[in-house]
Coordinates of C-alpha atoms and ligand atoms in Angstrom, one line a residue:
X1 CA -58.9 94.1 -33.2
X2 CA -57.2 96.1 -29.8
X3 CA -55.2 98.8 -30.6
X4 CA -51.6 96.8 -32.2
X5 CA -49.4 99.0 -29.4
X6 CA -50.7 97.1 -26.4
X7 CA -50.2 93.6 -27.3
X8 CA -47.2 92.1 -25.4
X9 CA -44.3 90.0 -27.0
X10 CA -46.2 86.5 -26.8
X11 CA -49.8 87.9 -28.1
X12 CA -47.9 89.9 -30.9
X13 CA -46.2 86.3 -31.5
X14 CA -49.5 85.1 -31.7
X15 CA -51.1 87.5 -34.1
X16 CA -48.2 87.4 -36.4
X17 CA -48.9 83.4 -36.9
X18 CA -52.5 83.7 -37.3
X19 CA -51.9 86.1 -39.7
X20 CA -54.0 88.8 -37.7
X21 CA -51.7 91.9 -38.4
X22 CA -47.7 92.4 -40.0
X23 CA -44.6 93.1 -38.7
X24 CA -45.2 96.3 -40.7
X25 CA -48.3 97.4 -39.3
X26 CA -47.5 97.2 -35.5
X27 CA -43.9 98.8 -36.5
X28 CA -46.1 101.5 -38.3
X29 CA -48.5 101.8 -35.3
X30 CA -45.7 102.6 -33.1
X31 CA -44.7 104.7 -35.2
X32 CA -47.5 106.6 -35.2
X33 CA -47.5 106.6 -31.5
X34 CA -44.0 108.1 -31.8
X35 CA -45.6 110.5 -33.8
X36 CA -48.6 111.4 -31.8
X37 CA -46.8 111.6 -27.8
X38 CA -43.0 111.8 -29.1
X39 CA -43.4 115.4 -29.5
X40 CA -44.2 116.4 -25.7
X41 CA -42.2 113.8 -23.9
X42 CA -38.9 113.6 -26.3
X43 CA -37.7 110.2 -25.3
X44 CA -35.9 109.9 -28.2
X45 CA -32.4 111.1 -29.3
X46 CA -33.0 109.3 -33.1
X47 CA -36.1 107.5 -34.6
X48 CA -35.2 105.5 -37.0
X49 CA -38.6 105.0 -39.0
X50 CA -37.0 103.6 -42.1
X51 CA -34.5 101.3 -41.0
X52 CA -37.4 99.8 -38.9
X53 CA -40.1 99.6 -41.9
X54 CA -37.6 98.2 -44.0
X55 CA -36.7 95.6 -41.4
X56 CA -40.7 94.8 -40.8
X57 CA -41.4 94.2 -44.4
X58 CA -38.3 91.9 -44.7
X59 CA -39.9 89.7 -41.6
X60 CA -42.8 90.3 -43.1
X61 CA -41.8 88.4 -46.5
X62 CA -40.4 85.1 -44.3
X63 CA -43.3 85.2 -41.9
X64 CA -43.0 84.3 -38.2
X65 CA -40.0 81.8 -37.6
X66 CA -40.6 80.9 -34.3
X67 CA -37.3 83.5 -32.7
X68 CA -38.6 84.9 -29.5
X69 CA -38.6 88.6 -30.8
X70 CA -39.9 88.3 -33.6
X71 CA -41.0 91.5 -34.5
X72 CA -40.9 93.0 -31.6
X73 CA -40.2 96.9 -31.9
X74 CA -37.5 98.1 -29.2
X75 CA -35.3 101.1 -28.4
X76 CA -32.2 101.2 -27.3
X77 CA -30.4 103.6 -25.1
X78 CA -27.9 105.8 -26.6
X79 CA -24.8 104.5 -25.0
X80 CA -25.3 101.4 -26.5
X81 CA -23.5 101.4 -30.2
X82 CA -25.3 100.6 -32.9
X83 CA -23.3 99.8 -36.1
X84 CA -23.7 102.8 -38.7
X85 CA -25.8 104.7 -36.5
X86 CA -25.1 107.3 -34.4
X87 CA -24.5 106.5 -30.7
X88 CA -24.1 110.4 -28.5
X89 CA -24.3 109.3 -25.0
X90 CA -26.4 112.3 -25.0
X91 CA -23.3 114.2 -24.8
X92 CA -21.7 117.0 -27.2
X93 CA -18.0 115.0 -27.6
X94 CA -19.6 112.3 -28.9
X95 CA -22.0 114.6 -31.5
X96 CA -21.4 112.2 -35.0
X97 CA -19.8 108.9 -33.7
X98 CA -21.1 106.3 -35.7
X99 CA -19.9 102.7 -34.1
X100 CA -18.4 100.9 -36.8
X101 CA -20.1 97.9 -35.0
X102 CA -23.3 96.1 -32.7
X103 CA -23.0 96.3 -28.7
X104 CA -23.9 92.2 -28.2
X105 CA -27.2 93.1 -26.8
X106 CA -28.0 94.9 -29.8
X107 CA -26.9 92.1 -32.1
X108 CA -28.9 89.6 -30.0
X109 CA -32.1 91.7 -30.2
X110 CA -31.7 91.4 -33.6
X111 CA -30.4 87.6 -34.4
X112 CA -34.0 87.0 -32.2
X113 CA -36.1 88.9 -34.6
X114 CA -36.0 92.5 -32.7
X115 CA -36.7 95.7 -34.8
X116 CA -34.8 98.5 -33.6
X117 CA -37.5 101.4 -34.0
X118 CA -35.2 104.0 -32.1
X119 CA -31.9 105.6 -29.8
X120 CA -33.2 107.1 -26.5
X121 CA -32.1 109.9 -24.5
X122 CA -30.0 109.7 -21.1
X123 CA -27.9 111.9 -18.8
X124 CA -25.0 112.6 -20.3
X125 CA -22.6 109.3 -20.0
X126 CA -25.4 107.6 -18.1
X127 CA -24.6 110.3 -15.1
X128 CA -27.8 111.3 -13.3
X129 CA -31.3 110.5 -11.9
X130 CA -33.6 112.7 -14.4
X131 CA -32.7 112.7 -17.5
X132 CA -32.0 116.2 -17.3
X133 CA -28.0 115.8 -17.6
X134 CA -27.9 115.4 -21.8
X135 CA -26.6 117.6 -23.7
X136 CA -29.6 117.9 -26.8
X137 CA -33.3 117.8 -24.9
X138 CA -35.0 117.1 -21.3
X139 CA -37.3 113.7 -21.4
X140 CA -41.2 114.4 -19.7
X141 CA -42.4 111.9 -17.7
X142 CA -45.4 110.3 -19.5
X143 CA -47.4 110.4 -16.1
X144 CA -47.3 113.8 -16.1
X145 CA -44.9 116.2 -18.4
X146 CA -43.8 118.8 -16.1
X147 CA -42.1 115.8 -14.0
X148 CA -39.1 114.0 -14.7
X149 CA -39.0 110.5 -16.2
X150 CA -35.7 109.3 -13.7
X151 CA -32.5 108.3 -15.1
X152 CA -30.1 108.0 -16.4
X153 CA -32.4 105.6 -18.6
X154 CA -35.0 108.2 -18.7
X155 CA -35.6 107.8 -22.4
X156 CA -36.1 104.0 -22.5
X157 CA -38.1 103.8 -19.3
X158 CA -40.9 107.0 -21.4
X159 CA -40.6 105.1 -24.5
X160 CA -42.0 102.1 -23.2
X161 CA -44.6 104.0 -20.7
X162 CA -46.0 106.1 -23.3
X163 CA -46.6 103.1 -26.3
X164 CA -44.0 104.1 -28.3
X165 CA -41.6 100.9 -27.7
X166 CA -42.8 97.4 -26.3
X167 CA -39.9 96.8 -24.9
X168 CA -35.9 99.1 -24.2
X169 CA -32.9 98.6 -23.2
X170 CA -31.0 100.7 -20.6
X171 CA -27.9 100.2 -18.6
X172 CA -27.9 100.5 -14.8
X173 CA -24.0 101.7 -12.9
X174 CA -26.8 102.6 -9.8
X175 CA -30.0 102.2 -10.4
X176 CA -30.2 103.5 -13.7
X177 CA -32.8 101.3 -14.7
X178 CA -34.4 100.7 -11.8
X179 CA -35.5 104.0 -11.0
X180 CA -37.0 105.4 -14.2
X181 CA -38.9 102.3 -14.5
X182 CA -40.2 103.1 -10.9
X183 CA -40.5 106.5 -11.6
X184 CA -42.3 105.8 -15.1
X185 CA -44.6 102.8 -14.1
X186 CA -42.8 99.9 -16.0
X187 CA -40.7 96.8 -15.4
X188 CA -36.9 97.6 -15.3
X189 CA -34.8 95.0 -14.4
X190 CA -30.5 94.5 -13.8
X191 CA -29.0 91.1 -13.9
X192 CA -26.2 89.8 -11.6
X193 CA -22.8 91.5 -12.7
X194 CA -22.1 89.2 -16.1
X195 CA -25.5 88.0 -16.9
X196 CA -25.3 90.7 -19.5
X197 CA -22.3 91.7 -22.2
X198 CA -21.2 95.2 -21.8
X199 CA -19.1 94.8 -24.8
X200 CA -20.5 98.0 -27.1
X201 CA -22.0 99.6 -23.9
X202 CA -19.8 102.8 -23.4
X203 CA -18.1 102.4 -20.6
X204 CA -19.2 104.5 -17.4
X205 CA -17.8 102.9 -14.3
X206 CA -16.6 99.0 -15.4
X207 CA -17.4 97.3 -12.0
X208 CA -20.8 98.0 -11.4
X209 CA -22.3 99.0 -15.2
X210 CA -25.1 96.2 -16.3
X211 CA -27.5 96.3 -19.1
X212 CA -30.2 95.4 -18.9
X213 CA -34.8 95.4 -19.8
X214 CA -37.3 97.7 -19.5
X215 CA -40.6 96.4 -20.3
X216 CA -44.8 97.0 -19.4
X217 CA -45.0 93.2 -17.3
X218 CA -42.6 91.0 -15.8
X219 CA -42.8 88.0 -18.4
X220 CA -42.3 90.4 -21.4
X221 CA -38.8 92.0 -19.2
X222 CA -38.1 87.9 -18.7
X223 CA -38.4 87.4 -22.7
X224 CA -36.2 90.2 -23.4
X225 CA -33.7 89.3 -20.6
X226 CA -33.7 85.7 -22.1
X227 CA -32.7 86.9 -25.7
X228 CA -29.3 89.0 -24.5
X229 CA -28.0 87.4 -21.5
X230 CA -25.4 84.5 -21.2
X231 CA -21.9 84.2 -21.9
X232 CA -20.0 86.9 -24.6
X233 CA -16.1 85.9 -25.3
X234 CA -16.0 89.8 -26.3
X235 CA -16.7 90.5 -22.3
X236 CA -14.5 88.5 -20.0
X237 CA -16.7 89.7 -16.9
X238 CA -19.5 87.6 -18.8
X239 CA -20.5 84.7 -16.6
X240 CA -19.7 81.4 -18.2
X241 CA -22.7 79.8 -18.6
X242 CA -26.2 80.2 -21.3
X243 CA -29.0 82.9 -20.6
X244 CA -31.1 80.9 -17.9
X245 CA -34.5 80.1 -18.2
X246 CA -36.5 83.1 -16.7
X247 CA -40.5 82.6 -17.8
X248 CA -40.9 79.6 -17.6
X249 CA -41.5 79.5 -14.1
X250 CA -42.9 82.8 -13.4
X251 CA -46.3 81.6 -12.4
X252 CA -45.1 79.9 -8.9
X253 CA -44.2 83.1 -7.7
X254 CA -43.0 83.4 -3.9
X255 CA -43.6 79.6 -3.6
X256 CA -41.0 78.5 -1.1
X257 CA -39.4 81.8 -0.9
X258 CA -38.4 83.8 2.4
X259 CA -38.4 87.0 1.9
X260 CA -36.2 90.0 3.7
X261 CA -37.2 93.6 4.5
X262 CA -35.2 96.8 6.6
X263 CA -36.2 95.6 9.9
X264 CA -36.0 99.7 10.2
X265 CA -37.3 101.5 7.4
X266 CA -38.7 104.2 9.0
X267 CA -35.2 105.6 9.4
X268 CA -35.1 106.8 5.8
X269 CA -36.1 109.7 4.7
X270 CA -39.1 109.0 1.9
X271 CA -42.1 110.2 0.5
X272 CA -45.1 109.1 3.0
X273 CA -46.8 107.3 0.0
X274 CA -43.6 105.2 -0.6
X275 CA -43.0 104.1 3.1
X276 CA -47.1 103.2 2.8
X277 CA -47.0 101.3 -0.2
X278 CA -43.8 99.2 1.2
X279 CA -45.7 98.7 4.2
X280 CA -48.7 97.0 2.8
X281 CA -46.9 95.1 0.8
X282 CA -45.2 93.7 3.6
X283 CA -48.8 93.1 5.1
X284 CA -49.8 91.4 1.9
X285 CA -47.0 89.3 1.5
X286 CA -47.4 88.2 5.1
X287 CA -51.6 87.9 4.2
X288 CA -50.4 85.2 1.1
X289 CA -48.5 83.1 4.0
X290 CA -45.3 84.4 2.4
X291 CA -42.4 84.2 5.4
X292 CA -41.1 88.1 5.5
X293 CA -38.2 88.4 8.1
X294 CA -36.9 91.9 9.3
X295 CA -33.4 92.2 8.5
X296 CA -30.6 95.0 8.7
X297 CA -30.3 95.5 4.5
X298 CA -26.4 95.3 4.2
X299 CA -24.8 99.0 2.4
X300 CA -27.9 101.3 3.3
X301 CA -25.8 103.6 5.6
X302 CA -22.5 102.8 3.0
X303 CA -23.3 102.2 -0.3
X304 CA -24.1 105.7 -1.7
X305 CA -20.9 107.1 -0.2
X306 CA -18.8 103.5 -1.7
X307 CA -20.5 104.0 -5.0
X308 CA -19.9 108.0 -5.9
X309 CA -16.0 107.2 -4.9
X310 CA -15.9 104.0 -7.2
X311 CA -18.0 105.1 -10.1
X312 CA -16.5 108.4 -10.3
X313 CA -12.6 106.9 -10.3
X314 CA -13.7 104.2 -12.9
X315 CA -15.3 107.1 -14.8
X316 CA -12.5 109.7 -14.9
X317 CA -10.4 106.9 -16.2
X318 CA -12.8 105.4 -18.9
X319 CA -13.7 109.6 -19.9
X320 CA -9.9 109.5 -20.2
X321 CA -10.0 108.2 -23.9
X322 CA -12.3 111.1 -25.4
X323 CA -9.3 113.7 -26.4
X324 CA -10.7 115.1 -29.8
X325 CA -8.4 112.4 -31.2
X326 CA -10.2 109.6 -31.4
X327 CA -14.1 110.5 -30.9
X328 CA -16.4 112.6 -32.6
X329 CA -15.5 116.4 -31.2
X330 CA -12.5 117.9 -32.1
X331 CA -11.8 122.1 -31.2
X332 CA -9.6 123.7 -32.7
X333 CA -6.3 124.9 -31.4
X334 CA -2.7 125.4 -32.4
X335 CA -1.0 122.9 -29.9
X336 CA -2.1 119.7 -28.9
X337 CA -2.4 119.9 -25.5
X338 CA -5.0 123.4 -25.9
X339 CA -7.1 120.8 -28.2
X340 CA -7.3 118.3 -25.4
X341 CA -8.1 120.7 -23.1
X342 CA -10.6 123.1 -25.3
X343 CA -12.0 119.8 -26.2
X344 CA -12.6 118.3 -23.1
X345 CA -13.6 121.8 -21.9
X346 CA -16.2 122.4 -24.4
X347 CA -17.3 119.0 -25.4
X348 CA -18.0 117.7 -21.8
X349 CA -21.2 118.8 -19.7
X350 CA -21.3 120.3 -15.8
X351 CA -22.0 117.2 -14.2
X352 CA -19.9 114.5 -16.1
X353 CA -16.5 117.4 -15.1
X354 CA -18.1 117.3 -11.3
X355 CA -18.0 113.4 -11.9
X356 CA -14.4 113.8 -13.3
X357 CA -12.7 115.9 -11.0
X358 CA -14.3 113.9 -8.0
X359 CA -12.8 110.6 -9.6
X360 CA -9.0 111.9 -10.0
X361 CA -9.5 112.9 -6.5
X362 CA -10.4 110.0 -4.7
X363 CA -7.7 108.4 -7.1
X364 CA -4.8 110.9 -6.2
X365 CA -1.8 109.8 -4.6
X366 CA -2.3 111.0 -0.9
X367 CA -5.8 110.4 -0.7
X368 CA -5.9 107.2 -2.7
X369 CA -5.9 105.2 0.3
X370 CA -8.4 107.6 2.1
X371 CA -10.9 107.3 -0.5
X372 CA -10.7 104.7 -3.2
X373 CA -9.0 101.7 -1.4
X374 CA -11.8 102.7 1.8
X375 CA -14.3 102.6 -0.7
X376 CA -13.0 99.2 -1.7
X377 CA -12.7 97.2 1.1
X378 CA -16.2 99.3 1.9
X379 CA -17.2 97.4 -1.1
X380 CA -16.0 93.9 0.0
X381 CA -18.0 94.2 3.9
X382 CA -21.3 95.0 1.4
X383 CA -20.9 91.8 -0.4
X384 CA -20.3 90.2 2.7
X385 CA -22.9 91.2 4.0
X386 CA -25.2 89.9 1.7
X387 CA -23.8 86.7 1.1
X388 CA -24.6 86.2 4.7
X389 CA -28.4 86.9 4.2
X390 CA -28.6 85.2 1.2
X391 CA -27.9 82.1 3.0
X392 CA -31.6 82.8 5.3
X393 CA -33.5 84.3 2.6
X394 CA -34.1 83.9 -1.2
X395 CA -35.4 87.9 -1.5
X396 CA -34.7 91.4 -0.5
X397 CA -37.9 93.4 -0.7
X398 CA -37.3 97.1 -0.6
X399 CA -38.8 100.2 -2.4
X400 CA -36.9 101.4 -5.7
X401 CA -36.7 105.0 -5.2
X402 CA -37.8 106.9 -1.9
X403 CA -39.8 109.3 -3.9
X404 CA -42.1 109.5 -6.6
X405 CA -40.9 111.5 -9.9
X406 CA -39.6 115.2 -9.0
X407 CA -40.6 118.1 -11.2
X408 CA -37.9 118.6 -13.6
X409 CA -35.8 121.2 -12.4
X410 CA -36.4 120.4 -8.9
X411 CA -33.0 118.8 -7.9
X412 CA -30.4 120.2 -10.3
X413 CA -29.4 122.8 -8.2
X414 CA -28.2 120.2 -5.5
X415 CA -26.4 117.6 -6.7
X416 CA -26.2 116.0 -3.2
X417 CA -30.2 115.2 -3.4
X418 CA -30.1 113.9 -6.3
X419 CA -27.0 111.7 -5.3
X420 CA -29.4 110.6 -2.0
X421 CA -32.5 109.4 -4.3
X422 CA -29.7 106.4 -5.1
X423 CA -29.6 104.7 -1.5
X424 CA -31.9 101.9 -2.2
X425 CA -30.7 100.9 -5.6
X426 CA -26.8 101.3 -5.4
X427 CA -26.5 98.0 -2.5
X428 CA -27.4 95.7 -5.7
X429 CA -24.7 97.4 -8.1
X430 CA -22.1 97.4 -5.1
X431 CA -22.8 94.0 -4.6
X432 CA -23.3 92.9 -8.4
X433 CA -26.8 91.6 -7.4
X434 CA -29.8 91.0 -9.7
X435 CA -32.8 93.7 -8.7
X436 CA -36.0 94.6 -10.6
X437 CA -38.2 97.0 -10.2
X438 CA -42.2 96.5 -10.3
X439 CA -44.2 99.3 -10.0
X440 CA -46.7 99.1 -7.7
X441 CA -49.6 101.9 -7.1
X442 CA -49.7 105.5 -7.8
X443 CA -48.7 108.5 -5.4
X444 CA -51.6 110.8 -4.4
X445 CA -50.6 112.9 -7.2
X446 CA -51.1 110.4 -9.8
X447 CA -47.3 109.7 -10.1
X448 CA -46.0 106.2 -9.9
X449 CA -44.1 104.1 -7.6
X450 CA -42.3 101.3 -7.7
X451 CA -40.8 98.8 -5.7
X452 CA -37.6 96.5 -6.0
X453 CA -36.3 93.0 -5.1
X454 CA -33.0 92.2 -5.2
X455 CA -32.0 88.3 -5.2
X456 CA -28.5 86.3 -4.5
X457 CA -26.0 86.5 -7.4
X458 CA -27.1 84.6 -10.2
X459 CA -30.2 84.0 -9.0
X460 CA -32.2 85.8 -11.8
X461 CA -35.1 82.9 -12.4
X462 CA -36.2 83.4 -8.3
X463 CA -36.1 87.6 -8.9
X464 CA -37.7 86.8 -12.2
X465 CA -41.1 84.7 -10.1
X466 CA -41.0 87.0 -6.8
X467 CA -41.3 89.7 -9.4
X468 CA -44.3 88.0 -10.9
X469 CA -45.9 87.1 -7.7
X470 CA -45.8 91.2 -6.8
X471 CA -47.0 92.2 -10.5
X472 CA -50.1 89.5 -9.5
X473 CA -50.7 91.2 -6.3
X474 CA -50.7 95.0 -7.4
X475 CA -52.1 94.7 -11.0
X476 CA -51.2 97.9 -12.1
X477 CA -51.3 97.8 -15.3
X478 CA -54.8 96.6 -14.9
X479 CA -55.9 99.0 -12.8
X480 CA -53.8 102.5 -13.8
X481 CA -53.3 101.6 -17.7
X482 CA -55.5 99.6 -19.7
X483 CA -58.8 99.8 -17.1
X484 CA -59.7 96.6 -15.3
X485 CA -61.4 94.5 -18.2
X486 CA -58.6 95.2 -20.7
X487 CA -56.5 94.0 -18.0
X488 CA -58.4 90.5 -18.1
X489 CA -58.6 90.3 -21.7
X490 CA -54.4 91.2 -21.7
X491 CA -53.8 87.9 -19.8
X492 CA -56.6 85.9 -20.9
X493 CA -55.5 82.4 -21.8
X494 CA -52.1 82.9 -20.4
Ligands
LIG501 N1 -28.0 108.1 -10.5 C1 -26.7 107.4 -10.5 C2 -25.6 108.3 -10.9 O1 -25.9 109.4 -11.2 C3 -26.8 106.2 -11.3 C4 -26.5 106.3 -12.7 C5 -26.5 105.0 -13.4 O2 -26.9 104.0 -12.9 N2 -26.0 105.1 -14.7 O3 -24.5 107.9 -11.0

């Protein structure tokens, strides 16, 4: 029998019914790929061995039930709470909070037969490109450790690069899924603003945050996408209608699509392997008799500018709540308003107090009008925008992240560079857009890169096949992880 860690949700589904292995012994086998890689790459914040053994062997008893997850091991970013078990944000004022309930995503893994097998690390409050930003450890990129995995999803995007999850969840305010799966060689994917409950998602920035799948191919993200989208009464931003149908399609690919791309990509600054890898796609999209029409993207001069105003004003408001009161870290101090301020002081990191002080800036009376309500109606010309090219096209193609991973370190002493590695992915969150990332080939280096469509709103199930039809065309999983004839034996009989 292959090694349990590399089958994918449906051939795990499989084995479980023929009776080929137990929910136990592929939740022990990642395990003990935890075990072996965990060590060097420190994806995770909490592994939560016992819960998830316990879990397996109570599947284990009923036997497969038909529920689309069943036994499936996942992890789950840390900003996500998880009832009874602690939930950090990767940040010191947080340090003990246990959620006295399920984020909706994490009960919907669950209720379709999902074992949680772990909390993974993030920048602190889902701030930041690298993972570098939390307050306990620094996440490796499983490509290569002395680079960094992306983020703020850093540790969901490793877990599920290096074995140790099939399948994460991570939440995305601008791109925070997107890139680290770029950056780490998986599937990340953010549905349209209220495919997803945020309710138990610790909020960020409220207009723009999604959660959302990381996973190794495009029909195990769809699977995992299926199970926690659709309508939450405990979100009112949810979208009023069921979690569509998003694999059942996948094989038609482009069929009948049109496809967009920058009419003038070479404007932005990228890594020379990127811009390559873009431009053969758009070669062999063109090769399949695929219609590809050059476009001016909506928000790529605007949208990083539009999204560090409106995330950081949303964020110094939803940071207001941790005062020692409520939350987890409390300093001591004789009056109340020293303990607000020692606690806020010592509990928060560097850059979520940049983040903060930038917010009640932008928000302060004076330059409210100069910043956030700019910023705003900024905000409104975007969607525009692409509402308009939504009505000649079905798909945006564009790269995820203009460079490969960065060696850690690289960019924290600039917070401005790492702010610019967002341009491609914050249009989508601006705009509350679906996007995906697919990763595509690997740098000269041996790092990965990825590339990103972004459909109309709601229009996950077209993302969901143009995604599928770039997977088919790149194989990369074939070629740069399991070798070319485990590739064929992976999707055998599919
Ligand atoms: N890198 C972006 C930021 O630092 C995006 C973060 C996110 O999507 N959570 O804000």
């Amino acid at each position: 029998m292959r090694d349990l860690v590399q089958y994918s949700i449906e051939g795990l589904g499989d084995i479980y019914r023929a009776r080929e292995a137990t929910v136990r012994e592929v939740v022990q086998a990642y395990l003990d790929s935890i075990e072996a890689r965990e060590p060097r790459i420190k994806a995770f914040l909490q592994v939560l061995a016992e819960d998830a053994l316990a879990k397996a062997s109570e599947l284990d008893v009923k036997g497969h039930d038909g529920r689309p997850l069943f036994g499936v091991p996942v992890a789950i970013k840390d900003n996500l709470c998880t009832r009874g078990i602690s939930t950090t944000c990767a940040s010191k004022i947080l340090e003990g909070y246990r959620p006295p309930y399920d984020a909706t995503v994490v009960e919907r893994l669950r209720s379709a037969g999902a074992v949680i097998i772990g909390k993974t690390n993030l920048d602190e409050f889902a701030m930041g490109s690298s993972c570098e930003n939390s307050a306990f450890q620094i996440t490796h990129n499983p490509w290569n450790e002395a680079y960094a995995p992306g983020g703020s999803s850093g540790g969901s995007a490793a877990a599920v690069a290096a074995d140790m999850a099939l399948a994460s969840l991570g939440s995305d305010t601008g791109g925070s899924i997107r890139q680290p799966a770029s950056l780490c060689g998986v599937v990340g994917l953010k549905g349209t603003y209220g495919r997803v409950s945020r309710y138990g998602l610790v909020a960020f920035a409220s207009s723009l945050d999604q959660i959302g799948p990381f996973a190794r191919d495009v029909r195990d993200c769809a699977l995992v996408m299926e199970a926690i989208a659709g309508h939450d009464e405990r979100d009112a931003t949810t979208i009023p209608t069921p979690a569509p149908d998003l694999h059942g399609k996948l094989e038609r690919g482009f069929e009948g699509m049109r496809v967009a791309v920058s009419a003038d990509l070479e404007k932005w600054e990228m890594d020379p392997s990127v811009r390559e890898i873009a431009a053969r796609t758009v070669d062999d999209l063109a090769g399949d008799s695929v219609p590809v029409d050059r476009v001016t993207l909506p928000g790529m001069e605007t949208s990083i500018a539009t999204y560090y105003i409106l995330a950081n004003a949303e964020a110094s408001s939803n940071l207001a709540r941790y005062d020692g009161v409520r939350y987890g870290l409390r300093s001591n101090s004789d009056s109340l308003l020293e303990m607000y301020e020692r606690t806020r002081g010592e509990g928060f990191g560097d850059e979520v107090k940049r983040r903060i002080l930038l917010g009640t800036y932008v928000l302060s009376s004076g330059y409210y009008d100069a910043y956030y309500a700019k910023a705003q109606q900024v905000k409104a010309l975007i969607c525009a925008q692409f509402e308009e090219l939504f009505r000649k096209c079905d798909l945006i193609l564009l790269p995820t992240s203009p460079t490969p991973a960065f060696r850690l370190g690289e960019r924290l002493e600039d917070p401005i560079a790492m702010y610019l590695s967002d341009i491609f992915t914050t249009p989508a969150n601006i705009a509350g857009l679906p996007a995906i990332s697919i990763p595509a080939e690997l740098s000269p280096e041996g790092l990965p890169i990825g590339m990103q469509l972004i459909a109309g709103w709601g229009e996950e199930a077209k993302l969901m096949r143009g995604a599928f039809g770039l997977e088919r065309m790149y194989r990369f999983r074939e070629q740069h992880v399991l070798g070319p004839k485990a590739g064929r034996e992976r999707h055998g009989g599919r």
